[in-house]
Coordinates of C-alpha atoms and ligand atoms in Angstrom, one line a residue:
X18 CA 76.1 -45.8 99.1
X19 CA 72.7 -47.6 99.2
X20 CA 69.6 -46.0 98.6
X21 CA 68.2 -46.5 101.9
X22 CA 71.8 -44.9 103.7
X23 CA 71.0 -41.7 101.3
X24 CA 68.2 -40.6 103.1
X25 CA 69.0 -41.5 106.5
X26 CA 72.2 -39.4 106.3
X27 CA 70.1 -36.6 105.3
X28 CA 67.5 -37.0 107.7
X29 CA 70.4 -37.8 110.5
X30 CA 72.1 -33.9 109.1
X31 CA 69.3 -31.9 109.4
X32 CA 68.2 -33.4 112.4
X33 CA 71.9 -33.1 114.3
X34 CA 71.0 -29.3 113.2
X35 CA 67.9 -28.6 115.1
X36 CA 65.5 -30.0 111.9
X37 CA 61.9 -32.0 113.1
X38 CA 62.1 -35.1 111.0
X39 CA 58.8 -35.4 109.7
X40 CA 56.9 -37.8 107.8
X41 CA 56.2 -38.0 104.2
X42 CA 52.7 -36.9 103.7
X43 CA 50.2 -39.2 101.3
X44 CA 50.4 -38.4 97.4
X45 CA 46.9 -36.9 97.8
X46 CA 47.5 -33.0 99.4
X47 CA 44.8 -32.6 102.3
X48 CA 45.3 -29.3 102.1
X49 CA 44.7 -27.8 98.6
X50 CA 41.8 -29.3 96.3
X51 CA 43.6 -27.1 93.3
X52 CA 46.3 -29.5 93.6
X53 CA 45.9 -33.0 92.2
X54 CA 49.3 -34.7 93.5
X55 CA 52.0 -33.9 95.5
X56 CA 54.3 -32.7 93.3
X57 CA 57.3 -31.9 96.3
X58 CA 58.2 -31.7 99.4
X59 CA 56.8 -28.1 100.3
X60 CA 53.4 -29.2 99.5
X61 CA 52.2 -30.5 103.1
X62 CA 54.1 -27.1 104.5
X63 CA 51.9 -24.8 102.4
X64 CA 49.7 -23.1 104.8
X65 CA 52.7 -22.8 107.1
X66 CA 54.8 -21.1 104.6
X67 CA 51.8 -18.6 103.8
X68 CA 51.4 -18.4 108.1
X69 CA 47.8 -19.5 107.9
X70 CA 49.3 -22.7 110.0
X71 CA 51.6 -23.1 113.0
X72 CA 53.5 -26.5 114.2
X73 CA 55.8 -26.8 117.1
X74 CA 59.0 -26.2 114.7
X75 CA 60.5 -23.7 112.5
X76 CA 63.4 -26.1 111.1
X77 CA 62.0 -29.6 109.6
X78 CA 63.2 -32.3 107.5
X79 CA 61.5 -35.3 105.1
X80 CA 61.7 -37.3 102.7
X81 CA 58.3 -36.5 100.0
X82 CA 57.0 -38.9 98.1
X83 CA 56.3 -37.0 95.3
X84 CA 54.4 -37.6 91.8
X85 CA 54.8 -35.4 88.6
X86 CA 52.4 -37.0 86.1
X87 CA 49.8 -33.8 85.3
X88 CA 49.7 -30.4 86.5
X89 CA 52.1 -27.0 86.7
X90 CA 55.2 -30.2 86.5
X91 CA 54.3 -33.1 84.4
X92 CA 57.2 -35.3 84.1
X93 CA 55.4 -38.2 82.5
X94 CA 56.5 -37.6 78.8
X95 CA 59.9 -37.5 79.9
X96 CA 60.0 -41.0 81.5
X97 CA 62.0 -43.2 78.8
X98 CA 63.6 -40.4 77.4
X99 CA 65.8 -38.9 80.0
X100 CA 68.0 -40.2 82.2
X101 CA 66.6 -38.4 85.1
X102 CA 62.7 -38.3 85.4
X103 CA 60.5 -40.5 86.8
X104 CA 56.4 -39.8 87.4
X105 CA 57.3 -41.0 91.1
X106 CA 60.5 -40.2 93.1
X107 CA 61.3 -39.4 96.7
X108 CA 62.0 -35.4 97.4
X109 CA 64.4 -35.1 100.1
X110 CA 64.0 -31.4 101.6
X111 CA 64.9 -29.1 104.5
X112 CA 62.7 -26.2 105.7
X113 CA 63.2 -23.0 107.3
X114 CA 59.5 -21.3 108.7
X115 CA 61.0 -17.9 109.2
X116 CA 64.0 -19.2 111.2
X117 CA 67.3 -19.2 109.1
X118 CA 67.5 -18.1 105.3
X119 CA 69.8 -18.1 102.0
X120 CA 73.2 -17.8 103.9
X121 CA 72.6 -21.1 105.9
X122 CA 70.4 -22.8 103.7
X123 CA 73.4 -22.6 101.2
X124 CA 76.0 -23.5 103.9
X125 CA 74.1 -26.5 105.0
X126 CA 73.7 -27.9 101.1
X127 CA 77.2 -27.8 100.5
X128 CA 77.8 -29.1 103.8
X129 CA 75.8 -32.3 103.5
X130 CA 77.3 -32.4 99.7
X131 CA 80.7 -32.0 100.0
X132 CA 81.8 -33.3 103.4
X133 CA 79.1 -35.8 104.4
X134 CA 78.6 -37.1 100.6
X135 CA 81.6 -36.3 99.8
X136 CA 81.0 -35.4 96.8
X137 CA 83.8 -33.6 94.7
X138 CA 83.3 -29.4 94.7
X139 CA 85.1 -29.1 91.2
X140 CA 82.1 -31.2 89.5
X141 CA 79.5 -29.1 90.8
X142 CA 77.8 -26.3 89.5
X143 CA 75.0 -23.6 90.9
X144 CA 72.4 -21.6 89.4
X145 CA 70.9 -18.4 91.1
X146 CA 68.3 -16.4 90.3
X147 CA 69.1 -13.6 87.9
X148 CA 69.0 -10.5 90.3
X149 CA 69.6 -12.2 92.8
X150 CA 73.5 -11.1 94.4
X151 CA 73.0 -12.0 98.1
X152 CA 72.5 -15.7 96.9
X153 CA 74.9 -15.3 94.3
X154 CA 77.9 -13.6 96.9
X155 CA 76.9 -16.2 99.1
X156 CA 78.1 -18.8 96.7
X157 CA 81.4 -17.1 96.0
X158 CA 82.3 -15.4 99.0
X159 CA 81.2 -17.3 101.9
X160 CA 81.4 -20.5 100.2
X161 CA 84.7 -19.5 98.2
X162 CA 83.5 -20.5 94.8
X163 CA 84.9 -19.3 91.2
X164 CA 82.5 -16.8 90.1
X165 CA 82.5 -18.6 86.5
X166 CA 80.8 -21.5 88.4
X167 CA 78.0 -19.3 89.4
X168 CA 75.4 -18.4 86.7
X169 CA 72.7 -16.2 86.8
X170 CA 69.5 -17.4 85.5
X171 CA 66.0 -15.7 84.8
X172 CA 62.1 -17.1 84.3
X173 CA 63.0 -19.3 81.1
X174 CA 59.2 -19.2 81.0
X175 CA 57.3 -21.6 78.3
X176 CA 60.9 -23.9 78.2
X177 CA 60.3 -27.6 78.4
X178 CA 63.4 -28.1 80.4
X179 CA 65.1 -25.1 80.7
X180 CA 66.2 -24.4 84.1
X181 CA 64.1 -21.2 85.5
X182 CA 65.3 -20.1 89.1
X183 CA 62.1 -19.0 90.2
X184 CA 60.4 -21.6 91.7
X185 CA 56.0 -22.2 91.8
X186 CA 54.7 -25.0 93.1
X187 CA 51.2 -24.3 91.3
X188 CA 49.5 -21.4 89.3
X189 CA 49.1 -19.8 92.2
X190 CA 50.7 -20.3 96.3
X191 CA 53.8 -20.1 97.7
X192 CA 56.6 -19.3 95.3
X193 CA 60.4 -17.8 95.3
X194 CA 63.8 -17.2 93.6
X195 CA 66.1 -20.2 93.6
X196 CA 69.4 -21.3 93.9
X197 CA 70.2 -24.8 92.1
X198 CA 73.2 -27.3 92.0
X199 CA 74.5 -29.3 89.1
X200 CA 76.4 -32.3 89.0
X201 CA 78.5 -32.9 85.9
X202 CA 78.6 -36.1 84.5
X203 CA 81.8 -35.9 82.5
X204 CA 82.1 -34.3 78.9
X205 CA 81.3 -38.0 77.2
X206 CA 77.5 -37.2 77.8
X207 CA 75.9 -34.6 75.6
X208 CA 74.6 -31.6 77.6
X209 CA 75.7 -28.1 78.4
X210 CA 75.9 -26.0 81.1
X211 CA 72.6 -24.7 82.6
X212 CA 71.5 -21.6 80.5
X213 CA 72.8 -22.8 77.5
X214 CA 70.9 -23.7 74.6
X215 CA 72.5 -26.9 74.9
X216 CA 71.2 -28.2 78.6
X217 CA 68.5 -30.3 77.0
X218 CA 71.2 -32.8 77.5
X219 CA 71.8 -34.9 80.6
X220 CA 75.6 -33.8 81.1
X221 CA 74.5 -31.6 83.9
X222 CA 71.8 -32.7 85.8
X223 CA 70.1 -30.9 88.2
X224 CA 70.4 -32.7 91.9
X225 CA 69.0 -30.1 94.3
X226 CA 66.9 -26.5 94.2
X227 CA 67.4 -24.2 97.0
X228 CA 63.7 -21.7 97.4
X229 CA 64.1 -18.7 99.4
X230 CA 60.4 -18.6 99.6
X231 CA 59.2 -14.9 99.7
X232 CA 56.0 -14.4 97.9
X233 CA 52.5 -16.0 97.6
X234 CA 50.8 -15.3 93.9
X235 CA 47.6 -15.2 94.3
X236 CA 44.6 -16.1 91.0
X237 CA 45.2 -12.9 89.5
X238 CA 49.1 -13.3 89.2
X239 CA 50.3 -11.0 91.5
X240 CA 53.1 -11.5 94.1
X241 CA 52.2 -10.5 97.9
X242 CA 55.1 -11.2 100.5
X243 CA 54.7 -14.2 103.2
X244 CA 54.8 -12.9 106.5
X245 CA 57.9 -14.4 106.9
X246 CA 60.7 -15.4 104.4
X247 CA 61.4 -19.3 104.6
X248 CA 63.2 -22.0 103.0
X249 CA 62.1 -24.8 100.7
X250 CA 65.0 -27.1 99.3
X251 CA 64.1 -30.4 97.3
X252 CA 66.7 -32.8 96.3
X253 CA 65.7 -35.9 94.3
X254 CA 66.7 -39.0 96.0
X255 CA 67.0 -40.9 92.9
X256 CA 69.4 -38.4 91.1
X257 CA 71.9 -37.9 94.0
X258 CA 71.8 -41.8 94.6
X259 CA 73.2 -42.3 90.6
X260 CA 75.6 -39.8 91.3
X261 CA 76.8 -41.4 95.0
X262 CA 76.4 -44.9 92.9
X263 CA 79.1 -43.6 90.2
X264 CA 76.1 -44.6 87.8
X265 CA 75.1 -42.0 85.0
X266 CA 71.3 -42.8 84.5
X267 CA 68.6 -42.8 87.9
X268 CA 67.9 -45.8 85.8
X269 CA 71.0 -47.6 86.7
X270 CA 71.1 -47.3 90.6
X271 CA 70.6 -50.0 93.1
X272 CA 66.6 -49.4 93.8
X273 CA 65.6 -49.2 89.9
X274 CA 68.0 -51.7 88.8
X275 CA 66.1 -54.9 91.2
X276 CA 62.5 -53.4 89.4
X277 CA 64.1 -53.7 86.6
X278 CA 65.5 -57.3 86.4
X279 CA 61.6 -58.2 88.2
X280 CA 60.2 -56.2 84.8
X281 CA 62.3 -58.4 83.2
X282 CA 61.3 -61.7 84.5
X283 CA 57.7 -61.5 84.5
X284 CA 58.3 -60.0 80.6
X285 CA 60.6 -63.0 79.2
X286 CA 63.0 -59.6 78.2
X287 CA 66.5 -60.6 78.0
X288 CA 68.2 -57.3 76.9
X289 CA 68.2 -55.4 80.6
X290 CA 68.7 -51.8 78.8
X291 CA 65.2 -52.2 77.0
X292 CA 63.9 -49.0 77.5
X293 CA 60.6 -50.6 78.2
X294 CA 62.0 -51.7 81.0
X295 CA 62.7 -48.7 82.7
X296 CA 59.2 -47.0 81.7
X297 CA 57.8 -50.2 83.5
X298 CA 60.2 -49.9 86.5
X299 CA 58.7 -46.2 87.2
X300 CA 55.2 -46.4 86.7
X301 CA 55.4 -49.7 89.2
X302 CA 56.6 -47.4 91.3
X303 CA 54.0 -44.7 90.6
X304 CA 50.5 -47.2 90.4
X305 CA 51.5 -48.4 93.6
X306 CA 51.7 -45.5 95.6
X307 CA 49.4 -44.0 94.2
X308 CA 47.2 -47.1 95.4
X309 CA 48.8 -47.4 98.9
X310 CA 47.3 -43.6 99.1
X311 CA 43.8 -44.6 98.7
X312 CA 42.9 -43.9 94.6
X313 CA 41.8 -46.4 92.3
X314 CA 41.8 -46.3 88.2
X315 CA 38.8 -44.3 87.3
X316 CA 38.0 -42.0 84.4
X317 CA 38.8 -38.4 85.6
X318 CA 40.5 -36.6 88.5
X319 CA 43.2 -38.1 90.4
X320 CA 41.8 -41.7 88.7
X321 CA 42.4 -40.8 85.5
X322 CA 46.0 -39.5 86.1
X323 CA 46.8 -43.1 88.2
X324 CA 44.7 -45.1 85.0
X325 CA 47.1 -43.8 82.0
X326 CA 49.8 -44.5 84.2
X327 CA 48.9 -48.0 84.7
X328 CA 47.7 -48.6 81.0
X329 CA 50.8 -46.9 79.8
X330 CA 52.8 -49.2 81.2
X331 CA 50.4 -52.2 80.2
X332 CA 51.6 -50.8 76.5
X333 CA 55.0 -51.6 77.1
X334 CA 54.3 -54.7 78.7
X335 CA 52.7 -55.4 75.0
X336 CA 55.2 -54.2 73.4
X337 CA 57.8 -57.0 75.0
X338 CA 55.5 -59.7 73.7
X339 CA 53.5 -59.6 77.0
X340 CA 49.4 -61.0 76.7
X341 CA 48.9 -62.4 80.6
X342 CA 48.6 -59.6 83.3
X343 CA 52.1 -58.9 84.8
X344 CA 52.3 -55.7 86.1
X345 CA 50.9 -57.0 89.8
X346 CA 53.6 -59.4 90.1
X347 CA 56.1 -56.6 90.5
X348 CA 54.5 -55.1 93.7
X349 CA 56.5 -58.0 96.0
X350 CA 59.9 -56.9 94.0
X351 CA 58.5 -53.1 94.7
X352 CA 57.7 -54.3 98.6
X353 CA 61.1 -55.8 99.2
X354 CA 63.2 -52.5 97.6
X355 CA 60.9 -50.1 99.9
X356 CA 58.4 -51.9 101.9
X357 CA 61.3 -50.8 104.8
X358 CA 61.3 -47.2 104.1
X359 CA 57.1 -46.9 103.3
X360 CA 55.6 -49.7 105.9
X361 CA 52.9 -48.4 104.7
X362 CA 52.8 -50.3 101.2
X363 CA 54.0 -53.6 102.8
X364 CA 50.5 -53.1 104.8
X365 CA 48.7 -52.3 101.5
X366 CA 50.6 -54.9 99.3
X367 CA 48.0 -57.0 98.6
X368 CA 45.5 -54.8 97.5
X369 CA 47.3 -53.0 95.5
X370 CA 47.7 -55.9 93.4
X371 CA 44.6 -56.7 93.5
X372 CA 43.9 -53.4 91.9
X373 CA 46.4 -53.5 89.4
X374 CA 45.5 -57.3 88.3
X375 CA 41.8 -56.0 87.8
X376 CA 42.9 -53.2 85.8
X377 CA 45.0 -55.5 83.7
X378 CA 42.3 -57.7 83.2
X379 CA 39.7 -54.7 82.3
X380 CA 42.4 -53.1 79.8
X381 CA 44.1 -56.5 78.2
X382 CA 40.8 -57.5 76.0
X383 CA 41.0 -54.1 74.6
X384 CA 44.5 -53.4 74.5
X385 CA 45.6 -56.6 71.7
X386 CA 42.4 -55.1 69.9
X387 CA 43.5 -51.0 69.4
X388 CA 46.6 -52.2 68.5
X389 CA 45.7 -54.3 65.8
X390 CA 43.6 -50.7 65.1
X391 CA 46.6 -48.8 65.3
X392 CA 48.8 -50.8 63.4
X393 CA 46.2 -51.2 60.7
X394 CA 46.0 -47.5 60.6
X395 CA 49.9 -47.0 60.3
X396 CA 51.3 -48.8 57.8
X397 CA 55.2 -48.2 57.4
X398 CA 56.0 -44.8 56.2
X399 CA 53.1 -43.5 58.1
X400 CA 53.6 -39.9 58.7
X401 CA 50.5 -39.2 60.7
X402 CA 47.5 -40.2 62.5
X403 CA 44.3 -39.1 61.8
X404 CA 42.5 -37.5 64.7
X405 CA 39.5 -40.0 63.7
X406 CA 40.9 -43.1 64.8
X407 CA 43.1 -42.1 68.2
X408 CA 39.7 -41.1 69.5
X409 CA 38.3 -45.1 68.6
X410 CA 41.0 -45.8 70.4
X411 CA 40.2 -43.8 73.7
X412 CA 36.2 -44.2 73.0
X413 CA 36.3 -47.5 72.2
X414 CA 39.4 -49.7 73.7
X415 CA 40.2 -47.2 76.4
X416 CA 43.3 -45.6 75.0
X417 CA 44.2 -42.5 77.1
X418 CA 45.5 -40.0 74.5
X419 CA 48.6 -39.8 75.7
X420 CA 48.8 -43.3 75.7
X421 CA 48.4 -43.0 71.5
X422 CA 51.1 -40.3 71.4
X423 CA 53.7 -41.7 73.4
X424 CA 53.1 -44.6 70.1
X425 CA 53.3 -42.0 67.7
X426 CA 56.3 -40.8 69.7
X427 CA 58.2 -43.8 69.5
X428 CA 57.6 -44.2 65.6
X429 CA 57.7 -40.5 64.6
X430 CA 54.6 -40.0 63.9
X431 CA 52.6 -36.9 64.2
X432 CA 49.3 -37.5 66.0
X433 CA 46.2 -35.3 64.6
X434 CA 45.2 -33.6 68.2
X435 CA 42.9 -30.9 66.4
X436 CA 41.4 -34.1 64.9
X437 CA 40.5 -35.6 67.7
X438 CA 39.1 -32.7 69.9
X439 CA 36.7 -32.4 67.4
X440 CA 35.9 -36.1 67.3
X441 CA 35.5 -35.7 71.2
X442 CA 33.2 -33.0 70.6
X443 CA 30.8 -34.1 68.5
X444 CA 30.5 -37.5 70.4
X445 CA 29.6 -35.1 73.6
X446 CA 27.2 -32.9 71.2
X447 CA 25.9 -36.2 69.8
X448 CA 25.3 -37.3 74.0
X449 CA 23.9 -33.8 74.7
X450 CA 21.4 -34.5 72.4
X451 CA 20.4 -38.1 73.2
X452 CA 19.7 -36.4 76.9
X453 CA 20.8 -37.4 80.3
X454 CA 19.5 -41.1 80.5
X455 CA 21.5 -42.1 77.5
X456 CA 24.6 -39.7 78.6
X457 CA 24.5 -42.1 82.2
X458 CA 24.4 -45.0 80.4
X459 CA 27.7 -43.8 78.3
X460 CA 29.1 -42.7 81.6
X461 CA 28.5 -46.3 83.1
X462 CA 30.0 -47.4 79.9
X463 CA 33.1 -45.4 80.1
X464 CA 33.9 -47.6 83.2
X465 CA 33.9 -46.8 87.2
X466 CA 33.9 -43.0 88.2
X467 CA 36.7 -42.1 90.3
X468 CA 36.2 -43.3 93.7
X469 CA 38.6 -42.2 96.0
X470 CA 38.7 -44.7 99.1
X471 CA 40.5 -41.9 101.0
X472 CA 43.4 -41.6 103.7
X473 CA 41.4 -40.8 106.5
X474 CA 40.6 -44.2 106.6
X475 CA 44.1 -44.9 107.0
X476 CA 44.7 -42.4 109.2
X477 CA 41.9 -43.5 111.3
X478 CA 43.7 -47.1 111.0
X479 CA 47.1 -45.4 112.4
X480 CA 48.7 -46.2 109.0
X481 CA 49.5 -42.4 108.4
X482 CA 50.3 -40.1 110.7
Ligands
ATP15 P1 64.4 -30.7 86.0 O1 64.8 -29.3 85.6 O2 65.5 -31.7 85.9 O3 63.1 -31.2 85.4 P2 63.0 -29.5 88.2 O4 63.7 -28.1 88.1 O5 61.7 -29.6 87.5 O6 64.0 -30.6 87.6 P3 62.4 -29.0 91.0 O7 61.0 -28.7 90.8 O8 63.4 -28.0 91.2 O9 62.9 -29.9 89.7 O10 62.5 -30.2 92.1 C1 63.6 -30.3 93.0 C2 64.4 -31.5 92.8 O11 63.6 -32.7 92.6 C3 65.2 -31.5 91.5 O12 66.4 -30.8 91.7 C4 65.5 -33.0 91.2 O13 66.6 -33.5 92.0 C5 64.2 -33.6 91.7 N1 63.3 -33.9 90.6 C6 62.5 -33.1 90.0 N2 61.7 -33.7 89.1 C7 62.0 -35.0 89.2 C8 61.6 -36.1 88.5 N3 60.6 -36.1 87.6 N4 62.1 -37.3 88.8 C9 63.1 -37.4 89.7 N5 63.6 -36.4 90.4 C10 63.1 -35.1 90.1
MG16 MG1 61.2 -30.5 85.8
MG17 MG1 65.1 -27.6 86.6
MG18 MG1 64.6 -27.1 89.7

């Protein structure tokens, strides 16, 4: 089953069952300035869920563009290294505003899984939240499930990917206990079960989390009840569509697999399953959207987040052997995979290239340069790098830190952090002190602020509704 078929059958089941299919909303939340991205589908519901907001339903449907790249879930060191995380993906989701609740929200999931998906009930598993035994006799009662396949889960708090079954969008907001499903990918892929020390793997991978949303924390950490209990469920597009594709990696379904071979071309790579490739093949994905919703690179906020993404893939662009901008070629391969889905990046096609080929240009002189830095500084056997030289690199050829680690990363290397915090602070003590007409000339130095050319305009436009 294609992409594209995947989320019109869930659209089409929630709809048949009294769901408003509504639109994606931009990348950029409206509705919360403590929010950088949208990081799921919930995020445009937000004040509905907290009752500060009414719309015409109480059941709706969409498919989120969503980025995790910063913020409460960052996802961006994980691109490259798992099979299942990208910075951008689509968030497929149904919503309850105090109409139905756990018993049908569960229903419907297996539902859609099992009969419309077909998807075999022996290779799925669920998580529910630890005290949680409605959820968990809904699973095996109404649903008929082995208990064994049912496993309680708590907080897991300060795990990198350890499930946790209760679900925050941010620090603070709308927030619940959750109920997940698994898919298992067969016992030749290393993995355990959710809950197990061992689920760092990618046996079982996560597809889609059920939130009985029921509280709202507010800045002090406490949990208040919403006026009305609702649902929140988010089910990454990408993941379900390996596992509908019979394909083990999100990397290796029909949409990633064109951006791939395009990565390929405009690189000279030959060898497909270079994991360059697939780093390439998601931040397309991510610059571009990120563009179509009105940022552009900068140096801090939301322009900052969409630069490292860029200039990380720039890196791996180098890496292949690449010297001649590239990246902007793959927004026509990006245009004919989902130009159908998001009219709204055919529209903006063209300047999003021209974005990303300025930013190429701006970031190429500098890049062949730090590397000849960082290679200089790591001869083999290297077994760290001093804090001293990743901030030349950021100061001085425009190296986001990250950028450096993900290097190290690759090369196990440890990278000096401490080092270079206090590199940084000098440099701003040393800026302090040359007073504020030298500190804006440093500023203009540092490159464009963030400018942020906005959706309204867009909306104004009739792009977005
Ligand atoms: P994981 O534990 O695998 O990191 P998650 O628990 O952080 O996933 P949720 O916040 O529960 O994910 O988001 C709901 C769904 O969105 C997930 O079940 C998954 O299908 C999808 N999803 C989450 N993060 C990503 C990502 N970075 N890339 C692709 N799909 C994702
Ligand atoms: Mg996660
Ligand atoms: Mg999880
Ligand atoms: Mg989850």
């Amino acid at each position: 089953m294609k992409s594209s078929e995947i989320r019109e059958k869930f659209l089409g089941f929630f709809a048949e069952r009294g769901h408003a299919i509504v639109r994606s909303s931009p990348l950029v939340p409206g509705n919360d300035p403590t929010m950088l991205l949208t990081n799921s589908g919930m995020v445009q519901f937000k004040d509905v869920f907290l009752g500060i907001e009414k719309r015409p339903y109480t059941r709706a449907t969409s498919v989120q563009r969503c980025v995790r790249a910063g913020g409460k879930h960052n996802d961006l060191e994980n691109v490259g290294y798992t099979a299942r995380h990208h910075t951008f993906f689509e968030m497929l989701g149904n919503f309850s505003f105090g109409d139905y609740f756990k018993r049908d929200a569960i229903r419907y999931a297996w539902e859609l899984l099992t009969d419309v998906y077909r998807l075999p009930p022996e290779k799925l598993w669920i998580t529910v939240y630890q005290e949680d035994d409605e959820a968990y006799d809904i699973w095996v009662k109404d649903i008929g499930l082995p208990e064994e396949r049912v496993i309680r889960i708590g907080d897991n708090k300060g795990a990198r990917y350890a499930s946790d079954n209760f679900w925050q969008m941010a620090d603070t907001g709308p927030c619940g206990p959750c109920s997940e499903i698994f898919y298992d990918h067969g016992p030749e892929i290393p993995g355990g079960l959710p809950g197990t020390p061992e689920e760092d793997g990618d046996r079982y991978i996560e597809i889609w989390n059920l939130v009985f949303m029921q509280y709202n924390r507010d800045e002090a950490g406490n949990l208040s009840p919403l006026p009305m209990p609702c649902v929140d469920t988010g089910m990454g597009l990408e993941r379900l569509a390996a596992v509908l594709q019979h394909v083990h990696s999100n990397y290796d379904i029909d949409l990633f697999q064109h951006l791939i071979r395009a990565a390929a071309r405009e690189t000279g790579t030959t060898d497909l399953e270079d994991n360059s490739l697939k780093v390439i093949a998601d931040h397309i994905r991510a610059s571009a959207f990120m563009i179509v919703d009105g940022l552009i690179p900068g140096s801090d906020g939301h322009g900052y987040v969409l630069r490292r993404i860029i200039r990380r893939a720039l890196r791996h662009g180098h890496k292949l052997g690449q010297s001649r901008p590239f990246f902007y070629k793959l927004v026509k391969d990006l245009v004919e995979e989902m130009g159908a889905a998001y009219p709204e990046l055919k529209e903006s096609a063209s300047q999003v290239e021209r974005i990303l080929l300025h930013e190429e240009e701006r970031f190429g002189e500098t890049l062949e340069n730090g590397m000849k830095i960082l290679e200089a500084a790591l001869p083999s056997g290297t077994k760290v790098l001093d804090g001293e030289t990743a901030f030349t690199l950021y100061d001085t050829y425009g190296f986001p830190l990250d950028l450096t680690a993900d290097i190290c990363r690759e090369r196990e290397i440890t990278l000096d952090e401490d080092g270079f915090d206090v590199a940084m602070e000098r440099q701003k003590a040393a800026a302090r002190a040359a007073g504020k007409f030298k500190m804006a000339a440093m500023l203009d130095y540092h490159g464009e602020n963030t400018e942020f050319v906005g959706y309204t305009k867009l909306q104004e436009e009739g792009k977005i509704i």
